[in-house]
Tab-separated table of C-alpha atoms in Angstrom:
chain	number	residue	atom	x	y	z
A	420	UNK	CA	-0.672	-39.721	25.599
A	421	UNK	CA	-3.202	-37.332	26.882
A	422	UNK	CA	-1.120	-36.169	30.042
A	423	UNK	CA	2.086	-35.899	28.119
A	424	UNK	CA	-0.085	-33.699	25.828
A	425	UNK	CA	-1.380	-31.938	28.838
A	426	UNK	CA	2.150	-31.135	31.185
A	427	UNK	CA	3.768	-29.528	27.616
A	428	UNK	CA	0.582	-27.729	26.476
A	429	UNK	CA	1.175	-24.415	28.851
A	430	UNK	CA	5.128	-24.064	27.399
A	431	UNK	CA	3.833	-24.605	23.614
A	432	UNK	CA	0.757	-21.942	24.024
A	433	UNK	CA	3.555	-19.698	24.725
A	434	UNK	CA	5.441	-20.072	21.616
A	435	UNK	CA	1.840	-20.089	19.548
A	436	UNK	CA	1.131	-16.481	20.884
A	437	UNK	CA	4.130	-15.670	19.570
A	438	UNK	CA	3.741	-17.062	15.783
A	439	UNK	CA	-0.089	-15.666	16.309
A	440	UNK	CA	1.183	-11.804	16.785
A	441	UNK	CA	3.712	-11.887	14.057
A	442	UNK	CA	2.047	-14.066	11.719
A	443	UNK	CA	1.184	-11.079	9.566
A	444	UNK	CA	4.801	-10.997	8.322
A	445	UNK	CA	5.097	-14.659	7.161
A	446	UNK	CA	3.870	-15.671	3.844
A	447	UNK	CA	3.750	-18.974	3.377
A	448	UNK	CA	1.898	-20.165	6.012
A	449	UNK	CA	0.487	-23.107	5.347
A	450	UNK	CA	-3.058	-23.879	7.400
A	451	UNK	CA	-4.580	-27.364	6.944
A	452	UNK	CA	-7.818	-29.238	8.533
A	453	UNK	CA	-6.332	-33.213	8.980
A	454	UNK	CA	-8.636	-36.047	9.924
A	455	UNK	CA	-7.293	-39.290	11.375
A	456	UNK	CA	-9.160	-42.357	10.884
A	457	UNK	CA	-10.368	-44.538	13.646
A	458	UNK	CA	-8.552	-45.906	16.368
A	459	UNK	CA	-8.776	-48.657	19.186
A	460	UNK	CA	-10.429	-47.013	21.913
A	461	UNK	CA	-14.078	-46.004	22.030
A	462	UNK	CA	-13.328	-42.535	22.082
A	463	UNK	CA	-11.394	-43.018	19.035
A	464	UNK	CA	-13.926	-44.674	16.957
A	465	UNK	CA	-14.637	-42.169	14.919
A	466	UNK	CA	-11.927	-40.716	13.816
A	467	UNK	CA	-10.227	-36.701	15.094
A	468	UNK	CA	-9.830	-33.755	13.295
A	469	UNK	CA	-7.136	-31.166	14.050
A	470	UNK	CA	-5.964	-28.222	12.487
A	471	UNK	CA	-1.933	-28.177	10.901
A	472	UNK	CA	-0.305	-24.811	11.532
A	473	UNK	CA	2.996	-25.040	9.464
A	474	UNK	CA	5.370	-22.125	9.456
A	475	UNK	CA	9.345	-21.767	8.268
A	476	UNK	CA	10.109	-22.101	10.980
A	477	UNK	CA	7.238	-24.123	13.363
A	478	UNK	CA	5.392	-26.871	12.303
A	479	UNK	CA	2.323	-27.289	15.321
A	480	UNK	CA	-1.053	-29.063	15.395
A	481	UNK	CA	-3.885	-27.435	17.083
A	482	UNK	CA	-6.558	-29.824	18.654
A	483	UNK	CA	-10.122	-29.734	20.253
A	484	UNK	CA	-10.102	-32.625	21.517
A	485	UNK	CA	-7.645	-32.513	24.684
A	486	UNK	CA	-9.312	-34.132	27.855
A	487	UNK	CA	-7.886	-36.251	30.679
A	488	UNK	CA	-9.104	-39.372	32.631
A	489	UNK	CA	-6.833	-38.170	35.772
A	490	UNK	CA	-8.823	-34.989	36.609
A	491	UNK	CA	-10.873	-34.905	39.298
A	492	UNK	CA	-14.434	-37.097	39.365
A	493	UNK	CA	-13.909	-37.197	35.561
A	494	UNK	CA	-16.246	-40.495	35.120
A	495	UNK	CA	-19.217	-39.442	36.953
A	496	UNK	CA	-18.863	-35.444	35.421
A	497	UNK	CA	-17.992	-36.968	31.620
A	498	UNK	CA	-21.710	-38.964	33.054
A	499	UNK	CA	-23.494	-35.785	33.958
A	500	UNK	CA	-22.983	-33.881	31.301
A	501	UNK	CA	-19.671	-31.880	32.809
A	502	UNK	CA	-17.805	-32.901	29.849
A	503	UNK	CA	-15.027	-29.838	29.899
A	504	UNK	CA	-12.598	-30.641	26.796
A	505	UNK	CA	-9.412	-28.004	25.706
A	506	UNK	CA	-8.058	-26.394	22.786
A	507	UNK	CA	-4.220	-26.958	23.066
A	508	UNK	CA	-1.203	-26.932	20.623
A	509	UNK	CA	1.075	-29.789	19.773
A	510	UNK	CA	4.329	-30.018	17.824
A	511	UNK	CA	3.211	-31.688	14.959
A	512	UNK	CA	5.619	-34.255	14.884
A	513	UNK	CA	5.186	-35.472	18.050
A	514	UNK	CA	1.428	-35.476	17.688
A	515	UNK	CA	1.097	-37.175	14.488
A	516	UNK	CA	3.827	-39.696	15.431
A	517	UNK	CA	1.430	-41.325	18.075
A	518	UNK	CA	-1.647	-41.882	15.332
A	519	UNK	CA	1.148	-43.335	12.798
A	520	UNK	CA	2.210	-45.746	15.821
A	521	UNK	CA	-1.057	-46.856	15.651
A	522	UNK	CA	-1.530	-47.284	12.416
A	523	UNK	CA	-4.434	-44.702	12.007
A	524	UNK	CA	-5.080	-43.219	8.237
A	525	UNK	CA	-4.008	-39.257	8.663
A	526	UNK	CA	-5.500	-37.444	5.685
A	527	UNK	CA	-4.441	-33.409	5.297
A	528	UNK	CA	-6.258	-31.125	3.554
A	529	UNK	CA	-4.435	-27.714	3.079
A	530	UNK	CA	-7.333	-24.906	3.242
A	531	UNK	CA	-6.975	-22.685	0.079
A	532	UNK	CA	-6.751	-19.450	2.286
A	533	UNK	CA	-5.303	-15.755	1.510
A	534	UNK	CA	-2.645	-14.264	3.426
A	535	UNK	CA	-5.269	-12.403	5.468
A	536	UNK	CA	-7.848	-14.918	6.291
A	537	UNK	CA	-4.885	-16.915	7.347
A	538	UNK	CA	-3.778	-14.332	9.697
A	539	UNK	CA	-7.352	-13.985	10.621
A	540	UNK	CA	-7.534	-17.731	11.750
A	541	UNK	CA	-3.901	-17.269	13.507
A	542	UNK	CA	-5.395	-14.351	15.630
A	543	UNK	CA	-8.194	-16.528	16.318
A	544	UNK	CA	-6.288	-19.530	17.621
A	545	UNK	CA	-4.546	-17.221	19.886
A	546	UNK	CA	-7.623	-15.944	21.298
A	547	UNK	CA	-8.565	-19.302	21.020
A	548	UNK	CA	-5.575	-20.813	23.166
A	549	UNK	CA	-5.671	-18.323	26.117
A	550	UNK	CA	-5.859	-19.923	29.436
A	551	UNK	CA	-9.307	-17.865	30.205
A	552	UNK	CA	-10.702	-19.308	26.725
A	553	UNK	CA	-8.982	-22.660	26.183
A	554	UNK	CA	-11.826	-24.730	28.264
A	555	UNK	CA	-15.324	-25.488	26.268
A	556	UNK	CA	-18.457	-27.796	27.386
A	557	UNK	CA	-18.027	-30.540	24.568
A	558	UNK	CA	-20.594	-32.032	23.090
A	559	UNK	CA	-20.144	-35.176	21.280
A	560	UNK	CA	-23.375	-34.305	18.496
A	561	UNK	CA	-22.808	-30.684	17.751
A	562	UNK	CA	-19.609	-29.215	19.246
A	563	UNK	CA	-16.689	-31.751	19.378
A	564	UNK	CA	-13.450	-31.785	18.017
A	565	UNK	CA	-14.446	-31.997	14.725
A	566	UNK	CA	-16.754	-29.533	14.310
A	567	UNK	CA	-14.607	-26.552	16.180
A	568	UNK	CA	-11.695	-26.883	14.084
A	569	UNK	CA	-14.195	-26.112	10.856
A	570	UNK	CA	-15.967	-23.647	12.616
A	571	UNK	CA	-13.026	-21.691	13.364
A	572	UNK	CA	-11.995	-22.140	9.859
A	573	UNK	CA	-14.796	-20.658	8.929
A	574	UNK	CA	-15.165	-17.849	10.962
A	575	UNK	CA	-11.568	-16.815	9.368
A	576	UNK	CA	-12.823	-17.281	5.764
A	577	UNK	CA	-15.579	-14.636	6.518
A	578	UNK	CA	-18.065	-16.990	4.904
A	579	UNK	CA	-20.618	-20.051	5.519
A	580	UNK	CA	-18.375	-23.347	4.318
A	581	UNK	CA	-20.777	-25.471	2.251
A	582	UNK	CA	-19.608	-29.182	2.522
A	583	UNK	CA	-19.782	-31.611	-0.060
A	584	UNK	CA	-22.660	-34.130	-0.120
A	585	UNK	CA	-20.663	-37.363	0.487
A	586	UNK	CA	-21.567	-39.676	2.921
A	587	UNK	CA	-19.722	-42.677	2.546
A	588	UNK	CA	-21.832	-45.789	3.524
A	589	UNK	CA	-24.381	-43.636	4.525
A	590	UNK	CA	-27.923	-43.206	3.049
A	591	UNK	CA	-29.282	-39.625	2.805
A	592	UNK	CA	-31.720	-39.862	5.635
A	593	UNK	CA	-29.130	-41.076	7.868
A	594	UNK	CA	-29.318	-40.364	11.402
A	595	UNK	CA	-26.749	-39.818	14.367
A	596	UNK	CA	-27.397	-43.409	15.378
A	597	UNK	CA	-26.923	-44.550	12.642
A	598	UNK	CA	-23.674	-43.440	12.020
A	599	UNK	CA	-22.628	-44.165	15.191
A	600	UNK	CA	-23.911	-47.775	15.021
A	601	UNK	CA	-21.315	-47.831	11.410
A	602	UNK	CA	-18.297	-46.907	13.357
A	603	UNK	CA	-18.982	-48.941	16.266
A	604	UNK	CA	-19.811	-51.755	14.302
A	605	UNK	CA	-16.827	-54.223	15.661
A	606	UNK	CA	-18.198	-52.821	19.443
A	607	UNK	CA	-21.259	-54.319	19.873
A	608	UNK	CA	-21.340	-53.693	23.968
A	609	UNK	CA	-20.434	-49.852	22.938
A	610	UNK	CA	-22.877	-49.151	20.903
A	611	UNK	CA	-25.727	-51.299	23.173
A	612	UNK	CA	-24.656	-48.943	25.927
A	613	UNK	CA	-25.418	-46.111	23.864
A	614	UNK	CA	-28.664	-47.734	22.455
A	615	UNK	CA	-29.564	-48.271	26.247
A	616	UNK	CA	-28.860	-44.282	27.321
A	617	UNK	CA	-29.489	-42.130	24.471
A	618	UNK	CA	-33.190	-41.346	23.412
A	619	UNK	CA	-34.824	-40.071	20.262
A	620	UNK	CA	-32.828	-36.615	19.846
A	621	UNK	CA	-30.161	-38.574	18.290
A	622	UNK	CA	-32.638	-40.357	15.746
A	623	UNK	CA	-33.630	-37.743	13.457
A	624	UNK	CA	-32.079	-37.230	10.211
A	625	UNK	CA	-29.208	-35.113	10.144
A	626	UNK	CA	-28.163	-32.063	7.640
A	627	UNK	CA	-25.515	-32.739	5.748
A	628	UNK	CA	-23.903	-30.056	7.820
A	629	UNK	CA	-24.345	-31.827	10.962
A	630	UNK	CA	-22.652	-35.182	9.400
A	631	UNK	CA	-19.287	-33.465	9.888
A	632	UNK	CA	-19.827	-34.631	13.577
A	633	UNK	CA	-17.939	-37.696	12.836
A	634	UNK	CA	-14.244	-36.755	11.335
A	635	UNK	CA	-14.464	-39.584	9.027
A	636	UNK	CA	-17.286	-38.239	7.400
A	637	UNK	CA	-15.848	-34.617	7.496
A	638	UNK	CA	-12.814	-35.685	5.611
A	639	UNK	CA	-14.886	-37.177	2.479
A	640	UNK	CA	-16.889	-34.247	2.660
A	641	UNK	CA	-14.001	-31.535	2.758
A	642	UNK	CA	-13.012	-33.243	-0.625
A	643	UNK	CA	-16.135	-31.382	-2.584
A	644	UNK	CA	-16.494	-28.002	0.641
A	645	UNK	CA	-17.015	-24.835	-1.335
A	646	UNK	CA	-16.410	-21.095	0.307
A	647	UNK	CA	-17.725	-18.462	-1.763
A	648	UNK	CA	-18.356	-20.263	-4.762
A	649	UNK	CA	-14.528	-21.442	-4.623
A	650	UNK	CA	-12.880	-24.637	-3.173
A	651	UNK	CA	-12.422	-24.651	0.620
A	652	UNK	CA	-9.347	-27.461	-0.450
A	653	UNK	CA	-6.193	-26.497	-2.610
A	654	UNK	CA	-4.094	-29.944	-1.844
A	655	UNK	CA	-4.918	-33.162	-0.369
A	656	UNK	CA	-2.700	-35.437	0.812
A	657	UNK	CA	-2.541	-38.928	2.968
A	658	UNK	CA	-0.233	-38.977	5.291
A	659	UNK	CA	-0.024	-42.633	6.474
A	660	UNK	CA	-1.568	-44.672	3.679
A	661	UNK	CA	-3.471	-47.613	5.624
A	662	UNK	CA	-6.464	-49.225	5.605
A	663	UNK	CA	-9.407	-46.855	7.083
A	664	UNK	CA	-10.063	-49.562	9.600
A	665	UNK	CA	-6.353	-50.097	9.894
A	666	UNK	CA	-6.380	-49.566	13.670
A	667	UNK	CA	-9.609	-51.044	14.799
A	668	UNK	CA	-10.192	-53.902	16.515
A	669	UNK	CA	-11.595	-56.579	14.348
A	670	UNK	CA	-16.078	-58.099	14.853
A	671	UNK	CA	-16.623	-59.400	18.312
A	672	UNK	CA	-17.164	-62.821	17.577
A	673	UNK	CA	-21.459	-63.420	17.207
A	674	UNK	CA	-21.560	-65.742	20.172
A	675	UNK	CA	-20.417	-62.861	22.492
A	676	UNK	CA	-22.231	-60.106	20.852
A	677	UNK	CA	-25.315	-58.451	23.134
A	678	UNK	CA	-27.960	-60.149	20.753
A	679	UNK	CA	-26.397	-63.709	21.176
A	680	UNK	CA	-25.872	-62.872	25.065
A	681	UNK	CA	-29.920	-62.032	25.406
A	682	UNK	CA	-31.083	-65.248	23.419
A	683	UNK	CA	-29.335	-67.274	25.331
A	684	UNK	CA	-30.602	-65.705	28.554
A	685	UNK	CA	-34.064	-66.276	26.980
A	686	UNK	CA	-34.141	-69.200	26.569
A	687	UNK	CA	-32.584	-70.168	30.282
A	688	UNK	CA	-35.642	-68.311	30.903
A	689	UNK	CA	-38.149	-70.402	29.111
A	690	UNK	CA	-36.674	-73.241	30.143
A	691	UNK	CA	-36.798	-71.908	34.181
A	692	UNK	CA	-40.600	-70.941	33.405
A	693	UNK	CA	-41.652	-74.155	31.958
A	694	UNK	CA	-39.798	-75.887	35.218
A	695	UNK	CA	-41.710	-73.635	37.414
A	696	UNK	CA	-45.241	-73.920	35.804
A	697	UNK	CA	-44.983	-78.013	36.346
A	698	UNK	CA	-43.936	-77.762	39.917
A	699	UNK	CA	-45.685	-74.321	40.617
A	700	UNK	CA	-42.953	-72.664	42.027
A	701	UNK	CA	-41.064	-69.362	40.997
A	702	UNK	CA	-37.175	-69.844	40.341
A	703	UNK	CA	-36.517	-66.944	42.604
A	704	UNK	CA	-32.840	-66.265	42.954
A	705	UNK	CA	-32.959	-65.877	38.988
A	706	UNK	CA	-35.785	-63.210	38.810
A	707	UNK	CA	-33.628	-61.705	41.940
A	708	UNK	CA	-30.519	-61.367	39.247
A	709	UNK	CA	-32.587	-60.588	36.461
A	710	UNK	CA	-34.567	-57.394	37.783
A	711	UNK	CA	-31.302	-56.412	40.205
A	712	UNK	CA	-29.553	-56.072	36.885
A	713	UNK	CA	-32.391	-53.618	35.461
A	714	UNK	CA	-32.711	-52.231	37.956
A	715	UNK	CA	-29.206	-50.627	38.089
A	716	UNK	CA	-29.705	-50.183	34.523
A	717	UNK	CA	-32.741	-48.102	35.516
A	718	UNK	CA	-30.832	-45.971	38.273
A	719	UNK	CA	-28.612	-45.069	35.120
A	720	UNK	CA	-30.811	-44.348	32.830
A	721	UNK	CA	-32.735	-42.653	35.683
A	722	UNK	CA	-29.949	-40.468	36.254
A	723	UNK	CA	-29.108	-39.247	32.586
A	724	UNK	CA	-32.891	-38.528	32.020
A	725	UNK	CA	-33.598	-36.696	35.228
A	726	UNK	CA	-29.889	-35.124	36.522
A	727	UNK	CA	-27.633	-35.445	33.141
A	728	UNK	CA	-27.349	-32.599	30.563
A	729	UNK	CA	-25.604	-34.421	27.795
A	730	UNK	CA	-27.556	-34.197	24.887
A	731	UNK	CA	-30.301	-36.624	24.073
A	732	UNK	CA	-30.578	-38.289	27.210
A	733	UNK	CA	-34.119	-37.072	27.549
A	734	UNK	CA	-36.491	-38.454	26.524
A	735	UNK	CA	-35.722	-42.100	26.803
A	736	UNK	CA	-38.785	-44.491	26.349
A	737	UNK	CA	-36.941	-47.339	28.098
A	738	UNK	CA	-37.175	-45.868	31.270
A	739	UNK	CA	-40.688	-47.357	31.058
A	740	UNK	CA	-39.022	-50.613	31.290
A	741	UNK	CA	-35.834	-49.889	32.895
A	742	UNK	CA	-36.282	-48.096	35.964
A	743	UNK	CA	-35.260	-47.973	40.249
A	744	UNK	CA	-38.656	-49.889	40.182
A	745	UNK	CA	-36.718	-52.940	38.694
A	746	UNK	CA	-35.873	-53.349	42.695
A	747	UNK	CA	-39.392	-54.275	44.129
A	748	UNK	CA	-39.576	-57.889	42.208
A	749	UNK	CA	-35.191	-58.503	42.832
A	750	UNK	CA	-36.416	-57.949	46.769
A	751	UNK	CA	-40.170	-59.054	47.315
A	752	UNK	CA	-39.908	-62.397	45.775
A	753	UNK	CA	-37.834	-62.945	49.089
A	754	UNK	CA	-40.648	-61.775	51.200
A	755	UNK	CA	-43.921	-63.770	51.734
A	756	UNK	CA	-45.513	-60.390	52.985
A	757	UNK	CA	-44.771	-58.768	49.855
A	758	UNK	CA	-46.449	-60.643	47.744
A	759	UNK	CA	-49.878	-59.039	46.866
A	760	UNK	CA	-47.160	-55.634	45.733
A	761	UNK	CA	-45.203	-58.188	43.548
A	762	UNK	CA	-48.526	-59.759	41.959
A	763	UNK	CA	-49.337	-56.324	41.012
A	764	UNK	CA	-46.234	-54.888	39.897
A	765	UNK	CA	-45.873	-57.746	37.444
A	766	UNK	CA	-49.330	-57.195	36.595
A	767	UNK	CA	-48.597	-53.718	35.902
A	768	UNK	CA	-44.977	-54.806	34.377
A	769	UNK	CA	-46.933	-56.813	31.934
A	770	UNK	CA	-49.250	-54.517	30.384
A	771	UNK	CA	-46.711	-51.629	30.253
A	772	UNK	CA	-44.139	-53.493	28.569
A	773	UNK	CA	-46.934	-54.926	26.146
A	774	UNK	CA	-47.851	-51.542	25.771
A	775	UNK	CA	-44.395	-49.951	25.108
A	776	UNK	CA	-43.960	-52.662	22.392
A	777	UNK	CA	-47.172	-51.944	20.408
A	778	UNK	CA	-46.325	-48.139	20.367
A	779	UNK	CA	-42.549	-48.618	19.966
A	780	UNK	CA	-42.657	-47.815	16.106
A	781	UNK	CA	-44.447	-44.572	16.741
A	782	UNK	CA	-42.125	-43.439	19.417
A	783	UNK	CA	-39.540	-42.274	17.094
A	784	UNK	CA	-36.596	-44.087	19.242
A	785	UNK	CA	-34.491	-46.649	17.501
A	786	UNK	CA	-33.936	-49.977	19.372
A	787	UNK	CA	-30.963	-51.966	19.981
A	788	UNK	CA	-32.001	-55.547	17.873
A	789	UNK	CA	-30.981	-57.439	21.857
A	790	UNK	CA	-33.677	-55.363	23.367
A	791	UNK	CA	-36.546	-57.784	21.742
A	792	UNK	CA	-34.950	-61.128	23.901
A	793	UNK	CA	-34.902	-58.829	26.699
A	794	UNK	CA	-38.096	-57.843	26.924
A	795	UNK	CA	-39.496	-60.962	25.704
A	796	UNK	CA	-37.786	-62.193	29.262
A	797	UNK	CA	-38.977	-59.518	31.530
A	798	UNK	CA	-42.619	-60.282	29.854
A	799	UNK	CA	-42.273	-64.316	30.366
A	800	UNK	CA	-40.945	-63.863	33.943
A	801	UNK	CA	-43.455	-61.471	34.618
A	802	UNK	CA	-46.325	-63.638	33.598
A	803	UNK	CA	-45.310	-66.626	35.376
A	804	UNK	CA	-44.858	-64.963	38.367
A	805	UNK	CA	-48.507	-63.888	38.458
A	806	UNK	CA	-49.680	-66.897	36.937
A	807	UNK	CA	-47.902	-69.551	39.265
A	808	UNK	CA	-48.791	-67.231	42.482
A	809	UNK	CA	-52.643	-67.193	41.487
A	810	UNK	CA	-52.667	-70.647	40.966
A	811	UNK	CA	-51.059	-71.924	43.346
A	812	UNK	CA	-53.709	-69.522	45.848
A	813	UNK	CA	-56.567	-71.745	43.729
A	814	UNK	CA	-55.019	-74.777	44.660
A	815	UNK	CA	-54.903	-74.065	47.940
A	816	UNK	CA	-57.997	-73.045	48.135
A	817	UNK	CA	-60.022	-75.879	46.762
């Protein structure tokens, strides 16, 4: 869908510029934010918001949220921070017709707007839609597709939009996690990942400006927006009446969820540790999978803390834990010479970790619930290791 979008957007921008420059003679041009529930895809899990340009003649959506897995390095730029998103314009049947295939809610709100703030947001959009302006560094807190479309919007009105206080499922000290966390509810894995990368910056509470982030949440709150003292909204209307959650996937069943995945991994690791006390001998090729697999976690998180620009990537408190140390214990427990390092790095491990979870709750970063199993595990391994080496040394000494 997006390269489709992408190999007609250069012959539609033409016929935009057009309807931009002689907007002024057109009436009853209709201008309308629309929000489209959730779909499948992560990237759809919250909903999009476009803008509904509808003339006597041309009928176009305008959208913020064109991007395309086919250009050039896109995983490891999206990773970095390089996340370049377009403006580009749409016919709107042909846009709408792939969120109705889907069975995505589309809910249109038609902007009560003069004659000249609509040509003022039509001069915009052409501005807008120029191939020297159409490219923008998104941002998936506080400049997205969501949040464009009603910026623009209000730029044209010549006055601050105030939204209405509705937050659906939401309690007023919400925070960007925790929104998040209710639209990625039925992605578990998604919404560790994020839990693993993102640090406190997206655990504050938000305004309820900075709620509209998530087009699901703009579209309740367009329902009370005000301009001026007068209703930002003359008509609403639903498009495709479905279910909000129409198009998403239904719960990952509990035994496959990340918490379920940990515990059982725990306990594999208490039963290992009770194994290895009796015979007094370290189960090594499972510590070797265990820290190898935080260990690239750690190069990750490494990365987005120290390299990455996206926002809230630094800080990140579990880089205390997860780190490109993670490698010394996956590769020392193979080497006899090594050991006196690996006694002290679990040493050290230990005590951090014990550390990090005292002071956790005054850190001010929310944790994933199937981060507790996994640090319980680091911790038991850890302790074994040094116990099980020291006493075996006693042994052999006496």
């Amino acid at each position: 869908m997006k390269t489709i979008i992408r190999n007609i957007l250069l012959s539609v921008l033409t016929l935009l510029a057009t309807c931009g420059n002689a907007v002024a003679a057109v009436s009853d041009t209709i201008i309308s934010i629309v929000n489209f529930y959730p779909g499948q895809e992560i990237f759809e899990l919250e909903g999009h918001t476009a803008l509904r340009v509808r003339m006597p003649n041309n009928d176009m959506a305008v959208s913020y949220g064109m991007f395309s897995f086919d250009d050039p390095n896109f995983v490891y730029r999206f990773v970095k921070g390089e996340t370049d998103y377009w403006v580009g314009v749409v016919p709107w049947a042909y846009f709408a017709e792939n969120y109705e295939l889907h069975g995505r809610r589309i809910v249109e709100h038609q902007l009560n707007m003069s004659a000249e703030q609509r040509n003022r947001l039509l001069e915009l959009l052409d501005e807008n839609l120029k191939p020297e302006n159409r490219v923008y560094r998104y941002n998936y807190i506080f400049d997205n597709c969501a949040t464009r479309p009603l910026r623009i919007v209000e730029l044209a009105m010549g006055d601050s939009i105030v939204l209405g206080n509705v937050a659906p499922d939401m309690a007023e000290d919400a925070t960007f996690r925790d929104v998040m966390r209710h639209y990625h509810r039925n992605y578990p894995w998604y919404q560790f990942g994020i839990d693993l990368c993102l640090g406190p910056g997206i655990d504050r509470a938000m305004t309820n400006r900075e709620r509209s982030f998530a087009p699901v949440v703009l579209d309740a709150q367009l329902l009370g927006a005000k301009v001026a003292g007068k209703p930002l909204v003359a008509n609403t209307i639903v498009l495709n009446n479905v279910a909000e959650d129409e198009a998403v996937d239904g719960p990952t069943p509990w035994y496959l969820t990340p918490m379920s995945v940990f515990v059982l991994l725990l306990i594999i690791a208490i039963l290992l540790t009770f194994r290895d006390v009796r015979r007094r001998k370290v189960t090594r090729w499972f510590d070797t999978i265990l820290f190898f697999s935080f260990f690239v976690e750690g190069c990750i998180i490494f990365y987005l803390v120290t390299v990455s620009t996206h926002e809230a990537t630094t800080p990140n408190w579990l880089i205390v834990w997860l780190n490109p140390l993670c490698i010394i214990p996956a590769v020392c427990e193979w080497i006899k010479r090594a050991e006196k390092l690996l006694i002290w790095y679990q040493i050290i491990n230990f005590a951090v970790l014990l550390l990090l979870v005292v002071a956790w709750p005054w850190l001010g970063q929310s944790a994933n619930p199937a981060f507790v199993p996994m640090i319980a595990t680091t911790m038991i391994r850890s302790a074994s290791y040094v116990y099980i080496t020291r006493n075996k040394e006693s042994h052999k000494s006496n």
